[in-house]
Coordinates of C-alpha atoms in Angstrom, one line a residue:
Chain A
M1 CA -12.2 28.8 22.5
V2 CA -10.2 31.3 23.4
K3 CA -9.5 34.5 20.9
K4 CA -6.2 33.0 20.0
E5 CA -8.0 29.9 18.9
Y6 CA -10.0 31.7 16.6
L7 CA -7.3 33.8 15.3
D8 CA -5.2 30.9 14.7
L9 CA -8.0 28.9 12.6
Y10 CA -8.3 32.2 10.6
Y11 CA -4.5 32.4 10.0
Q12 CA -4.4 28.6 8.8
M13 CA -7.4 29.3 6.3
V14 CA -5.5 32.4 4.9
V15 CA -2.2 30.3 4.6
I16 CA -3.9 27.5 2.6
R17 CA -5.6 30.2 0.6
R18 CA -2.3 32.5 -0.3
L19 CA -0.3 29.3 -0.7
E20 CA -2.3 27.5 -3.3
E21 CA -2.7 31.0 -5.0
R22 CA 1.1 31.1 -5.0
A23 CA 1.6 27.5 -6.0
A24 CA -1.0 28.1 -9.0
E25 CA 1.6 30.9 -10.3
L26 CA 4.7 28.8 -9.6
Y27 CA 2.9 25.9 -11.8
Q28 CA 2.4 28.3 -14.5
Q29 CA 5.7 29.3 -14.5
G30 CA 6.6 25.8 -14.5
K31 CA 8.3 25.5 -11.2
I32 CA 5.5 23.1 -10.4
G33 CA 5.5 19.8 -12.1
G34 CA 3.0 16.9 -12.4
F35 CA -0.7 17.6 -11.2
L36 CA -1.6 20.5 -8.8
H37 CA -5.1 19.5 -7.6
L38 CA -6.0 23.1 -5.3
Y39 CA -8.2 23.2 -2.4
I40 CA -9.1 26.7 -2.3
G41 CA -13.0 26.9 -1.7
Q42 CA -12.5 23.8 0.6
E43 CA -10.4 25.3 3.4
A44 CA -13.2 25.1 6.2
V45 CA -13.4 21.4 5.9
S46 CA -10.1 20.3 7.0
T47 CA -9.4 23.8 9.1
G48 CA -12.6 22.8 11.3
I49 CA -12.3 18.9 11.5
I50 CA -8.6 18.8 12.2
S51 CA -8.7 21.5 14.6
V52 CA -10.6 19.3 17.1
R53 CA -8.4 16.6 17.1
R54 CA -6.0 15.5 19.5
P55 CA -2.4 14.7 18.8
E56 CA -2.7 11.2 18.7
D57 CA -5.8 11.2 16.4
R58 CA -4.5 10.2 12.9
V59 CA -5.1 11.9 9.7
I60 CA -5.0 10.7 6.0
T61 CA -6.6 11.8 2.7
A62 CA -6.7 12.3 -0.7
Y63 CA -4.5 13.8 -3.3
R64 CA -6.1 17.3 -2.5
D65 CA -3.7 17.4 0.2
H66 CA -2.2 20.8 0.9
G67 CA -4.7 22.1 3.4
V68 CA -4.9 19.0 5.3
A69 CA -1.2 19.1 5.6
I70 CA -1.1 22.7 7.0
N71 CA -4.1 22.4 9.5
C72 CA -2.0 18.9 10.7
G73 CA 1.1 21.6 11.5
V74 CA 3.4 20.9 8.7
S75 CA 5.4 24.2 7.7
A76 CA 4.1 25.9 4.6
K77 CA 7.9 25.7 3.9
E78 CA 8.1 22.0 3.9
V79 CA 4.7 22.1 1.6
M80 CA 5.9 24.6 -0.8
A81 CA 9.7 22.9 -0.9
E82 CA 7.7 19.4 -1.6
L83 CA 5.6 21.1 -4.6
L84 CA 8.9 22.4 -6.0
G85 CA 10.5 18.7 -5.7
K86 CA 13.2 20.1 -3.3
A87 CA 15.1 17.8 -0.8
T88 CA 13.8 19.8 2.0
G89 CA 10.1 19.0 1.1
C90 CA 8.2 17.0 3.6
S91 CA 8.7 13.9 1.4
K92 CA 12.0 14.8 0.4
G93 CA 10.9 15.8 -3.3
K94 CA 9.9 12.1 -4.1
G95 CA 6.4 12.7 -3.4
G96 CA 4.9 15.6 -4.9
S97 CA 1.9 17.6 -4.4
M98 CA -0.4 14.6 -4.0
H99 CA 1.7 13.0 -1.9
L100 CA 2.3 15.2 1.3
A101 CA 2.7 13.3 4.7
D102 CA 4.5 14.2 8.1
V103 CA 3.9 11.2 10.2
T104 CA 5.7 12.9 13.2
K105 CA 2.5 15.1 12.7
N106 CA 0.1 12.1 12.7
F107 CA -0.2 13.4 9.2
W108 CA -0.5 9.9 6.8
G109 CA -0.7 11.5 3.6
G110 CA -1.7 12.3 0.6
H111 CA -2.9 9.4 -1.1
A112 CA -3.5 9.9 -5.2
I113 CA -5.3 6.3 -6.0
V114 CA -9.1 7.6 -5.7
G115 CA -10.2 5.4 -2.6
A116 CA -7.2 3.4 -1.9
H117 CA -6.5 5.2 1.1
L118 CA -9.8 4.2 2.8
P119 CA -8.6 0.3 3.7
I120 CA -5.5 2.0 5.0
A121 CA -7.2 4.3 7.2
A122 CA -8.9 1.1 8.5
G123 CA -5.7 -0.2 9.5
L124 CA -4.4 2.6 11.2
A125 CA -7.5 2.6 13.4
L126 CA -7.0 -1.2 13.9
G127 CA -3.2 -0.7 15.0
D128 CA -4.7 1.6 17.5
V129 CA -7.2 -0.9 18.7
Y130 CA -4.8 -3.7 19.1
Q131 CA -2.2 -1.4 20.9
N132 CA -5.0 -0.2 23.2
Q133 CA -4.5 3.4 22.3
K134 CA -7.4 5.9 22.7
A135 CA -6.9 7.5 19.1
V136 CA -9.4 8.0 16.6
T137 CA -8.5 8.2 12.8
I138 CA -9.9 10.8 10.3
C139 CA -10.0 9.8 7.0
M140 CA -11.0 12.5 4.4
F141 CA -12.0 11.3 0.5
G142 CA -13.9 13.1 -2.1
D143 CA -17.5 12.3 -3.6
G144 CA -15.9 10.2 -6.4
A145 CA -14.1 7.9 -3.9
T146 CA -17.7 6.8 -2.6
N147 CA -18.3 4.9 -6.2
I148 CA -15.1 2.9 -5.8
G149 CA -15.2 -0.6 -4.3
F150 CA -12.3 0.5 -1.7
F151 CA -14.7 2.3 -0.2
H152 CA -17.5 -0.1 0.6
E153 CA -14.7 -2.6 1.6
A154 CA -13.2 -0.2 4.1
L155 CA -16.5 1.1 5.6
N156 CA -17.8 -2.4 5.8
L157 CA -14.7 -3.6 7.6
S158 CA -14.5 -0.6 10.3
K159 CA -18.0 -1.7 11.4
V160 CA -17.4 -5.2 11.6
W161 CA -14.2 -4.5 13.6
N162 CA -16.0 -1.7 15.5
L163 CA -12.5 0.7 14.5
P164 CA -12.4 4.4 15.4
V165 CA -12.6 5.9 12.0
L166 CA -14.3 9.4 11.1
W167 CA -15.0 9.0 7.7
V168 CA -15.4 12.6 6.0
C169 CA -16.8 12.3 2.6
E170 CA -15.9 16.3 1.3
N171 CA -18.8 16.5 -1.5
N172 CA -17.8 19.0 -3.7
K173 CA -20.2 18.3 -6.6
Y174 CA -18.0 16.8 -8.9
G175 CA -15.9 13.6 -9.1
M176 CA -13.1 15.2 -11.7
G177 CA -16.1 16.8 -14.1
T178 CA -18.9 14.3 -13.5
A179 CA -21.4 15.4 -11.2
V180 CA -22.4 13.3 -8.2
E181 CA -26.0 12.7 -9.9
R182 CA -24.3 11.2 -12.9
A183 CA -21.8 9.2 -10.7
S184 CA -23.8 7.8 -7.9
A185 CA -26.9 5.8 -7.8
V186 CA -27.9 7.5 -4.3
P187 CA -26.5 11.1 -4.9
E188 CA -27.4 11.8 -1.0
I189 CA -23.9 10.1 -0.1
A190 CA -24.5 10.3 3.5
L191 CA -27.1 7.7 2.9
K192 CA -24.6 5.1 2.0
A193 CA -23.4 5.0 5.6
D194 CA -26.7 3.2 6.0
A195 CA -25.9 0.3 4.4
Y196 CA -22.9 -0.3 6.7
G197 CA -25.0 0.5 10.1
M198 CA -23.1 3.6 10.6
K199 CA -24.3 6.6 12.7
R200 CA -24.1 9.4 10.2
D201 CA -24.4 13.3 9.7
Q202 CA -24.1 15.9 7.2
V203 CA -22.7 19.8 7.4
D204 CA -22.3 22.9 5.9
G205 CA -18.5 22.6 5.0
M206 CA -18.5 26.6 3.9
D207 CA -18.8 27.3 7.7
V208 CA -15.8 26.0 9.6
M209 CA -17.4 26.7 12.8
K210 CA -20.3 24.2 12.2
V211 CA -17.9 21.8 10.6
R212 CA -15.9 21.9 14.0
Q213 CA -18.8 21.5 16.2
V214 CA -20.2 18.5 14.4
A215 CA -16.8 16.9 13.9
A216 CA -15.7 17.5 17.6
R217 CA -19.1 15.6 18.4
M218 CA -18.4 12.4 16.3
I219 CA -14.7 12.4 17.4
E220 CA -15.4 12.1 20.9
E221 CA -18.3 9.5 20.4
I222 CA -15.8 7.5 18.1
R223 CA -13.3 7.7 20.9
A224 CA -15.7 6.6 23.6
G225 CA -15.9 3.4 21.7
G226 CA -19.1 3.9 19.8
G227 CA -17.1 2.5 16.4
P228 CA -16.9 4.6 13.1
Q229 CA -18.9 7.2 11.8
F230 CA -19.6 8.8 8.6
L231 CA -19.3 12.7 8.2
E232 CA -20.8 14.4 4.6
V233 CA -19.6 18.0 4.3
F234 CA -20.8 20.1 1.7
T235 CA -18.3 22.0 0.1
Y236 CA -17.1 23.1 -3.5
R237 CA -13.9 23.8 -5.0
F238 CA -13.4 27.3 -6.5
R239 CA -10.7 26.4 -9.2
G240 CA -10.5 23.6 -11.5
H241 CA -10.0 19.7 -10.4
S242 CA -6.4 20.3 -11.3
M243 CA -4.5 22.9 -13.3
G244 CA -5.8 23.1 -16.8
D245 CA -9.4 21.9 -16.2
P246 CA -11.5 23.5 -18.8
E247 CA -14.4 23.2 -16.8
R248 CA -17.0 22.3 -19.3
Y249 CA -19.0 20.6 -16.5
R250 CA -19.9 23.8 -14.9
T251 CA -21.1 27.2 -15.4
P252 CA -19.2 30.2 -14.3
D253 CA -22.7 31.5 -12.8
E254 CA -22.6 28.3 -10.5
V255 CA -18.9 29.0 -9.2
R256 CA -19.7 32.7 -8.8
K257 CA -22.9 31.9 -6.7
W258 CA -20.7 29.5 -4.3
Q259 CA -17.9 31.9 -4.3
Q260 CA -20.3 34.4 -2.2
D261 CA -19.9 31.8 0.4
D262 CA -16.5 31.8 0.5
P263 CA -15.5 30.1 3.7
I264 CA -12.9 32.7 4.9
G265 CA -15.4 35.4 4.1
I266 CA -18.1 33.6 6.4
Y267 CA -15.7 33.0 8.9
H268 CA -14.3 36.7 8.9
N269 CA -17.9 38.0 9.3
Y270 CA -18.5 35.4 12.0
L271 CA -15.4 37.0 14.0
L272 CA -16.7 40.5 13.1
E273 CA -20.1 39.9 14.0
H274 CA -19.6 38.1 17.4
N275 CA -16.9 40.7 18.6
I276 CA -14.0 38.2 18.7
A277 CA -11.7 40.2 16.6
T278 CA -11.6 43.8 15.2
E279 CA -11.1 44.1 11.0
D280 CA -7.6 45.7 11.9
E281 CA -6.8 42.2 13.8
L282 CA -7.8 40.2 10.7
Q283 CA -5.9 42.5 8.5
K284 CA -3.1 41.9 10.6
T285 CA -3.4 38.1 10.8
I286 CA -3.9 38.5 6.8
R287 CA -0.6 40.1 6.4
E288 CA 1.4 37.6 8.7
A289 CA 0.1 34.5 6.6
E290 CA 1.1 36.0 3.3
E291 CA 4.4 36.9 5.0
E292 CA 4.5 33.1 6.2
V293 CA 3.7 31.9 2.5
E294 CA 6.2 34.4 0.7
E295 CA 8.9 33.0 3.3
A296 CA 8.1 29.5 2.1
V297 CA 8.3 30.2 -1.5
R298 CA 11.9 32.0 -0.6
F299 CA 12.9 29.0 1.0
A300 CA 11.8 26.5 -1.4
E301 CA 13.4 28.2 -4.4
A302 CA 16.7 28.4 -2.5
S303 CA 16.3 24.7 -1.3
P304 CA 18.6 22.3 -2.9
E305 CA 17.4 19.7 -5.5
P306 CA 17.8 16.0 -3.9
A307 CA 21.0 14.5 -4.8
P308 CA 21.4 12.0 -7.7
E309 CA 22.2 9.4 -5.3
D310 CA 18.6 9.9 -3.1
L311 CA 17.3 8.1 -6.4
F312 CA 18.3 4.8 -4.9
K313 CA 17.5 5.7 -1.3
H314 CA 14.0 4.1 0.4
V315 CA 13.3 1.6 -2.1
Y316 CA 13.6 -0.6 0.8
V317 CA 14.6 -0.1 4.5
S318 CA 17.3 -2.9 3.9
E319 CA 18.0 -4.8 0.7
T320 CA 18.7 -8.1 2.6
C321 CA 16.5 -8.9 5.9
Chain B
M1 CA 16.2 -31.5 13.0
A2 CA 13.0 -32.6 12.7
R3 CA 11.5 -34.1 9.2
L4 CA 8.7 -31.7 8.6
T5 CA 6.3 -31.2 6.0
M6 CA 6.2 -27.7 4.2
R7 CA 2.9 -26.8 6.1
E8 CA 4.1 -28.0 9.3
A9 CA 7.5 -25.5 8.8
I10 CA 5.3 -22.9 8.0
S11 CA 2.9 -23.1 10.6
Q12 CA 5.8 -23.6 13.1
A13 CA 7.5 -20.5 12.0
L14 CA 4.3 -18.4 12.3
W15 CA 3.5 -19.7 16.0
E16 CA 7.1 -19.0 17.0
E17 CA 6.9 -15.4 15.6
M18 CA 3.6 -14.8 17.3
E19 CA 5.0 -16.3 20.5
R20 CA 8.2 -14.0 20.2
D21 CA 6.6 -11.1 19.3
P22 CA 3.1 -9.7 20.2
K23 CA 3.2 -7.0 17.6
V24 CA 2.7 -10.2 15.1
F25 CA -0.6 -10.9 14.3
I26 CA -2.5 -12.9 11.2
M27 CA -5.5 -11.5 9.4
G28 CA -7.2 -13.3 6.7
E29 CA -10.2 -15.2 5.3
E30 CA -10.7 -18.6 7.2
V31 CA -7.4 -18.1 9.4
G32 CA -9.1 -18.3 12.7
V33 CA -12.2 -20.6 13.5
W34 CA -11.6 -22.5 10.1
G35 CA -8.3 -22.8 10.9
G36 CA -6.8 -21.5 7.3
T37 CA -8.1 -23.2 4.2
Y38 CA -4.7 -24.9 3.7
A39 CA -4.7 -25.9 7.5
V40 CA -1.4 -23.7 8.1
T41 CA -3.1 -21.9 11.0
R42 CA -5.1 -24.9 12.7
G43 CA -5.0 -24.2 16.5
F44 CA -3.9 -20.8 16.4
Y45 CA -7.2 -19.2 16.8
D46 CA -7.8 -21.3 20.4
H47 CA -4.3 -20.5 21.3
F48 CA -3.8 -16.7 20.5
G49 CA -7.3 -15.4 20.7
P50 CA -9.4 -13.6 18.0
E51 CA -7.6 -10.4 18.2
R52 CA -4.4 -11.9 16.9
V53 CA -5.9 -14.3 14.7
R54 CA -8.6 -12.3 12.8
D55 CA -11.1 -13.7 10.3
T56 CA -11.7 -10.9 7.9
P57 CA -14.8 -10.7 5.3
I58 CA -14.1 -11.7 1.9
S59 CA -12.6 -8.3 1.0
E60 CA -8.9 -8.4 0.0
A61 CA -8.4 -4.8 -0.9
A62 CA -9.2 -4.4 3.0
I63 CA -7.4 -7.1 4.2
V64 CA -4.2 -5.8 2.1
G65 CA -4.8 -2.5 2.7
A66 CA -5.6 -2.6 6.5
A67 CA -2.6 -4.7 6.9
I68 CA -0.8 -1.6 5.6
G69 CA -2.3 0.9 8.0
A70 CA -1.6 -1.4 10.9
A71 CA 2.2 -1.9 9.7
L72 CA 2.5 1.6 9.4
V73 CA 1.6 2.2 12.8
G74 CA 4.0 -0.5 14.3
L75 CA 2.7 -3.7 14.0
R76 CA 4.0 -6.7 12.3
P77 CA 0.7 -8.3 10.4
V78 CA 0.9 -11.5 8.3
A79 CA -2.0 -10.7 6.1
E80 CA -3.2 -14.2 4.1
I81 CA -4.6 -13.8 0.6
M82 CA -6.0 -17.3 0.4
T83 CA -4.7 -17.9 -3.2
I84 CA -2.7 -15.6 -5.3
N85 CA -5.3 -15.6 -7.7
F86 CA -7.2 -13.3 -5.2
A87 CA -4.3 -11.3 -5.1
F88 CA -5.0 -9.7 -8.1
V89 CA -8.2 -7.7 -6.6
A90 CA -5.7 -6.4 -4.2
M91 CA -3.2 -5.4 -6.5
D92 CA -3.7 -1.8 -6.2
H93 CA -2.7 -2.3 -2.3
I94 CA 0.0 -4.7 -3.6
V95 CA 1.9 -2.9 -5.7
N96 CA 0.7 0.8 -5.7
Q97 CA 0.6 1.0 -2.0
A98 CA 2.6 -1.4 -0.2
A99 CA 5.5 -1.5 -2.7
K100 CA 5.5 2.4 -3.1
L101 CA 4.7 4.1 0.6
H102 CA 8.3 4.0 1.9
Y103 CA 9.8 5.3 -1.2
M104 CA 7.3 7.9 -2.3
F105 CA 7.1 9.7 1.1
G106 CA 10.7 9.8 1.5
G107 CA 11.3 7.0 3.9
Q108 CA 9.1 8.4 6.5
M109 CA 6.9 5.3 6.4
V110 CA 7.9 1.9 7.4
L111 CA 5.6 -1.3 6.6
P112 CA 7.0 -4.1 8.3
L113 CA 4.3 -6.2 6.4
V114 CA 4.0 -9.8 5.3
I115 CA 1.5 -11.0 2.6
R116 CA 1.2 -14.6 2.9
T117 CA -0.4 -16.4 -0.3
V118 CA -0.5 -19.7 -2.1
G119 CA 0.0 -20.2 -6.3
G120 CA 0.4 -23.0 -8.6
G121 CA -1.6 -25.3 -10.7
G122 CA -2.0 -29.1 -10.8
R123 CA -4.9 -29.4 -8.6
Q124 CA -7.6 -29.0 -11.6
L125 CA -9.2 -25.7 -10.2
G126 CA -9.5 -24.4 -13.7
A127 CA -8.2 -21.2 -15.2
T128 CA -8.8 -18.3 -12.2
H129 CA -7.4 -20.8 -9.5
S130 CA -4.4 -22.2 -10.8
Q131 CA -2.3 -19.2 -11.5
T132 CA 1.6 -18.8 -10.8
P133 CA 2.1 -14.9 -11.9
D134 CA 5.0 -14.5 -9.5
A135 CA 6.7 -12.8 -12.2
V136 CA 4.0 -10.1 -12.2
F137 CA 4.6 -9.3 -8.5
A138 CA 8.5 -9.4 -8.5
H139 CA 8.1 -6.7 -11.6
F140 CA 7.9 -3.8 -8.8
P141 CA 10.7 -2.5 -6.9
G142 CA 9.6 -1.7 -3.7
L143 CA 8.2 -5.1 -2.7
K144 CA 10.0 -8.3 -1.9
V145 CA 8.8 -11.5 -3.2
V146 CA 9.7 -14.8 -1.9
A147 CA 8.8 -18.3 -2.8
P148 CA 10.4 -21.2 -0.8
G149 CA 10.7 -24.6 -2.4
T150 CA 11.9 -26.7 0.6
P151 CA 10.4 -26.8 4.3
A152 CA 13.7 -25.8 5.8
D153 CA 13.5 -22.6 3.7
A154 CA 9.7 -21.7 4.0
K155 CA 10.2 -21.7 7.8
G156 CA 13.8 -19.7 7.7
L157 CA 12.1 -17.3 5.0
L158 CA 9.0 -16.5 6.7
K159 CA 10.6 -16.0 10.1
A160 CA 12.9 -13.3 8.2
A161 CA 10.0 -12.0 6.2
I162 CA 8.1 -11.5 9.7
R163 CA 11.3 -9.7 11.1
C164 CA 11.7 -7.8 8.1
D165 CA 10.9 -3.9 8.0
D166 CA 10.0 -4.4 4.4
P167 CA 6.7 -5.6 2.5
V168 CA 7.1 -8.9 1.6
L169 CA 5.2 -11.0 -0.5
F170 CA 5.4 -14.7 0.7
I171 CA 4.0 -17.2 -2.0
E172 CA 3.6 -20.9 -1.3
H173 CA 2.9 -23.7 -3.7
A174 CA -0.4 -25.6 -3.1
T175 CA 1.0 -29.1 -4.3
L176 CA 4.2 -28.5 -1.8
Y177 CA 2.4 -28.6 1.5
Q178 CA 3.0 -32.4 2.2
L179 CA 6.7 -32.1 0.9
R180 CA 9.1 -33.4 3.6
G181 CA 12.2 -32.3 4.5
E182 CA 14.7 -31.6 7.5
V183 CA 14.0 -28.5 9.3
P184 CA 16.0 -27.1 11.7
E185 CA 14.4 -26.2 15.5
G186 CA 14.0 -22.9 17.2
D187 CA 15.0 -19.6 15.9
Y188 CA 16.3 -20.4 12.5
T189 CA 15.9 -17.6 9.8
V190 CA 17.0 -17.7 6.2
P191 CA 18.1 -14.4 4.6
I192 CA 15.7 -12.5 2.0
G193 CA 17.6 -12.0 -1.0
R194 CA 20.1 -15.1 -1.3
S195 CA 19.7 -17.5 -4.1
K196 CA 21.5 -21.1 -2.6
V197 CA 22.9 -24.3 -4.7
Q198 CA 20.4 -26.9 -3.9
R199 CA 22.5 -29.8 -5.7
E200 CA 26.0 -29.4 -6.9
G201 CA 27.2 -30.7 -10.5
R202 CA 29.4 -29.9 -13.2
D203 CA 27.5 -30.1 -16.6
V204 CA 24.6 -27.8 -16.6
T205 CA 23.0 -25.1 -14.5
I206 CA 19.2 -25.5 -13.9
V207 CA 17.8 -22.0 -12.5
T208 CA 14.7 -22.5 -10.6
Y209 CA 12.5 -22.2 -7.7
S210 CA 9.5 -23.4 -5.7
K211 CA 7.4 -26.1 -6.8
M212 CA 10.2 -26.5 -9.8
L213 CA 12.7 -27.1 -7.7
D214 CA 11.1 -30.1 -6.7
I215 CA 10.5 -31.1 -10.6
S216 CA 14.2 -29.9 -10.9
L217 CA 15.8 -32.1 -8.5
K218 CA 13.9 -35.2 -9.7
A219 CA 15.3 -34.4 -13.1
A220 CA 18.9 -34.5 -11.9
E221 CA 18.6 -37.3 -10.1
E222 CA 17.2 -38.9 -13.8
L223 CA 20.2 -37.4 -15.5
A224 CA 22.3 -38.6 -13.0
R225 CA 22.1 -42.0 -13.9
E226 CA 22.9 -41.3 -17.4
D227 CA 26.3 -39.7 -15.9
I228 CA 24.9 -35.8 -16.6
E229 CA 25.6 -34.1 -13.6
V230 CA 23.4 -31.2 -13.0
E231 CA 23.5 -28.2 -10.7
V232 CA 20.5 -26.9 -9.3
V233 CA 20.5 -22.7 -8.2
D234 CA 17.2 -22.4 -6.2
L235 CA 16.2 -18.5 -6.5
R236 CA 13.9 -18.5 -3.2
T237 CA 13.9 -15.0 -3.5
L238 CA 12.5 -13.3 -6.9
R239 CA 13.2 -9.7 -5.8
P240 CA 15.7 -8.7 -4.7
L241 CA 17.2 -11.4 -7.3
D242 CA 20.5 -12.5 -6.2
M243 CA 22.1 -13.6 -9.4
E244 CA 25.5 -14.0 -8.0
P245 CA 25.4 -18.2 -7.3
V246 CA 23.7 -18.5 -10.7
L247 CA 26.4 -16.8 -12.5
E248 CA 29.0 -18.7 -10.6
S249 CA 27.3 -21.8 -11.4
V250 CA 27.2 -20.8 -15.1
K251 CA 30.8 -19.8 -15.7
K252 CA 31.6 -23.4 -14.2
T253 CA 29.3 -25.3 -16.0
N254 CA 29.0 -22.9 -19.4
R255 CA 24.9 -24.1 -19.9
A256 CA 21.9 -23.0 -18.2
V257 CA 18.1 -24.1 -18.3
V258 CA 15.5 -22.2 -16.4
V259 CA 12.8 -23.8 -15.0
E260 CA 9.5 -22.3 -13.8
E261 CA 5.8 -22.9 -13.3
G262 CA 4.6 -19.8 -14.8
W263 CA 4.2 -18.8 -18.4
K264 CA 7.3 -18.1 -20.2
S265 CA 6.4 -14.9 -22.0
Y266 CA 7.9 -12.0 -19.6
G267 CA 8.7 -14.5 -16.9
V268 CA 11.2 -15.2 -14.4
G269 CA 13.2 -17.4 -17.0
A270 CA 13.1 -14.2 -19.7
E271 CA 14.6 -12.0 -16.8
V272 CA 17.4 -15.0 -15.5
A273 CA 18.3 -15.7 -19.0
A274 CA 18.9 -12.0 -19.9
R275 CA 20.8 -11.5 -17.2
I276 CA 22.9 -14.6 -17.8
Y277 CA 23.6 -13.2 -21.4
E278 CA 24.6 -9.6 -19.9
E279 CA 26.9 -10.6 -17.3
A280 CA 28.2 -14.0 -18.3
F281 CA 27.8 -14.6 -22.1
D282 CA 31.3 -15.1 -22.8
Y283 CA 31.1 -18.2 -20.6
L284 CA 28.1 -19.7 -22.8
D285 CA 28.6 -22.8 -24.6
A286 CA 25.0 -23.2 -25.7
P287 CA 21.8 -21.0 -25.7
V288 CA 19.9 -20.5 -22.4
K289 CA 16.8 -22.8 -22.3
R290 CA 13.6 -22.0 -21.1
V291 CA 11.0 -24.5 -19.4
A292 CA 7.9 -23.2 -18.4
Q293 CA 4.0 -23.2 -18.7
V294 CA 2.7 -23.7 -22.0
E295 CA 0.7 -20.1 -23.0
V296 CA -2.8 -21.3 -22.2
P297 CA -5.4 -20.6 -19.3
L298 CA -4.9 -23.7 -17.6
P299 CA -7.5 -26.1 -18.3
Y300 CA -9.7 -27.9 -15.8
N301 CA -8.8 -31.4 -17.5
R302 CA -6.1 -33.5 -15.9
T303 CA -4.7 -34.6 -18.9
L304 CA -4.7 -31.2 -20.3
E305 CA -3.7 -29.3 -17.3
Q306 CA -0.5 -31.8 -16.9
L307 CA 0.2 -30.9 -20.5
A308 CA 0.6 -27.4 -19.7
L309 CA 2.5 -28.0 -16.8
P310 CA 6.4 -28.2 -17.0
Q311 CA 7.2 -32.2 -16.0
V312 CA 10.5 -33.7 -15.3
K313 CA 10.8 -35.2 -18.4
D314 CA 10.5 -31.6 -19.8
V315 CA 13.3 -30.4 -17.6
V316 CA 15.5 -33.6 -18.7
Q317 CA 15.0 -33.0 -22.4
A318 CA 16.0 -29.5 -21.9
V319 CA 19.2 -30.4 -20.1
K320 CA 19.8 -32.6 -22.7
E321 CA 19.3 -29.9 -25.5
V322 CA 21.9 -27.6 -24.0
L323 CA 24.8 -30.3 -23.7

């Protein structure tokens, strides 16, 4: 990695953090509707994993998708415009927070039915195998998704057909407000991969460099034809499940304890300790990230609403065929 | 033109499309080595190989979900759900994913996907294996729902469905596979979303589709012997629904009967009757009559099952009631 790459990871994490802090404010002002699930605290997970994908590798995730979109190269402008429901949003204002996507960046969404995108991920990989592409599909989901049938059907199919999928479980300890131990018969989620004869690993998701290292190895093993693998990432969301979560299921002490392991702080210290960047350089990077987010907010607010006739666009590619 | 069974017509459509386009492939339970539980894909596995005729686990959500994913990246999967009764366990992927991804992501995702499945009662398979829930699936914008009633339409509509860039649920009928009819050879397609007059008549319009087309045509024969000339309009596609031939017919006959195999409540007949009332009320000389399955889970016992399903005599009687 060259210095620019290190700083770019830092930049992406700060953009995600700042973009979501601004989104929370805009939500409270009533400018963002529906649900808003913040990724704050989990930035190192998608930043680390997606930093080692090749352009042909596909990414698909659940509804906590703002960070993944940014890491995949969707601009902060298009993300913010989508949150505001504008015509310039990456899904043209039809999808909202939970349904970001940009297939030109090989980012296949933002899916809001828990676990339903896992079989779709298997299909993306099947498409690549069928067409002799050496691409890997990276499918991210929460701990809660590992208890639904879709998860088991998708993992089974991926192994039976030797599909090139990296299954990434972001274990942030709670499925909405229900702790993993209260919802999963096997609280050590990575063990579920054993049921499907799948190679697995676990990693500290608060440390972007560790995530990156493990993901790089797994993705290349999968690309070499080794079949699907399963990665459990230990992480924590600093905010509620979505806006308006009363957080009765955890204590402020627990949250404070995890906040000491802030993924941006850990990486900040890493860059300083390894003499990769100076404090001034990091502060400059933060200012640039903040400016990009502010520009995105200005862009989104100034963007047009979808036209009324857009209501009927894209129900079908063609009414008759 | 050759006289083919429905099974042969569907099989021919699939075979020709797979020969024509290497992106077309089949996946589903027992489609390969077994040859299809209704023998539609017999011989495909040996000819096209295991990559293009893919046996899956009994895992309907994975079948439809993976077919969606493969379609998103440019393939043209034909996913088979062994019977429509099993489609319920893939319901999320059919109505919540396939029907919505194109719209919800602003048009950037395209799914040229066909889900072939088989519905209908009359084979003593009991309540969970005998349903005709076509209307349930036709409820969702974004999905196209096709249910042919003749071998020619089956071939032409299936080929059109495979070439279509939208997700299509293609519903065959379990008791129609032996039905014979003239089928055009070679590259024959029938546009999705077009109803068709299958028999002309001046007195009463019957609106129907799938297996009930066969029942309705038999009723029309019987009625013709009493000098009652029935016009039979075959919907062929339930969504998008083409009401034009129906309305034109009703404006001519001024009377309508809707015949469907599914339950009457909230069904295809309810939809078609409402549209006739909304758009051709002034032309009606009698209330629209609905013939449908009685509102019970289908029983196993043959006599009871047949009592629950619409019969030729029920259609004859309904036509006489609107005259």
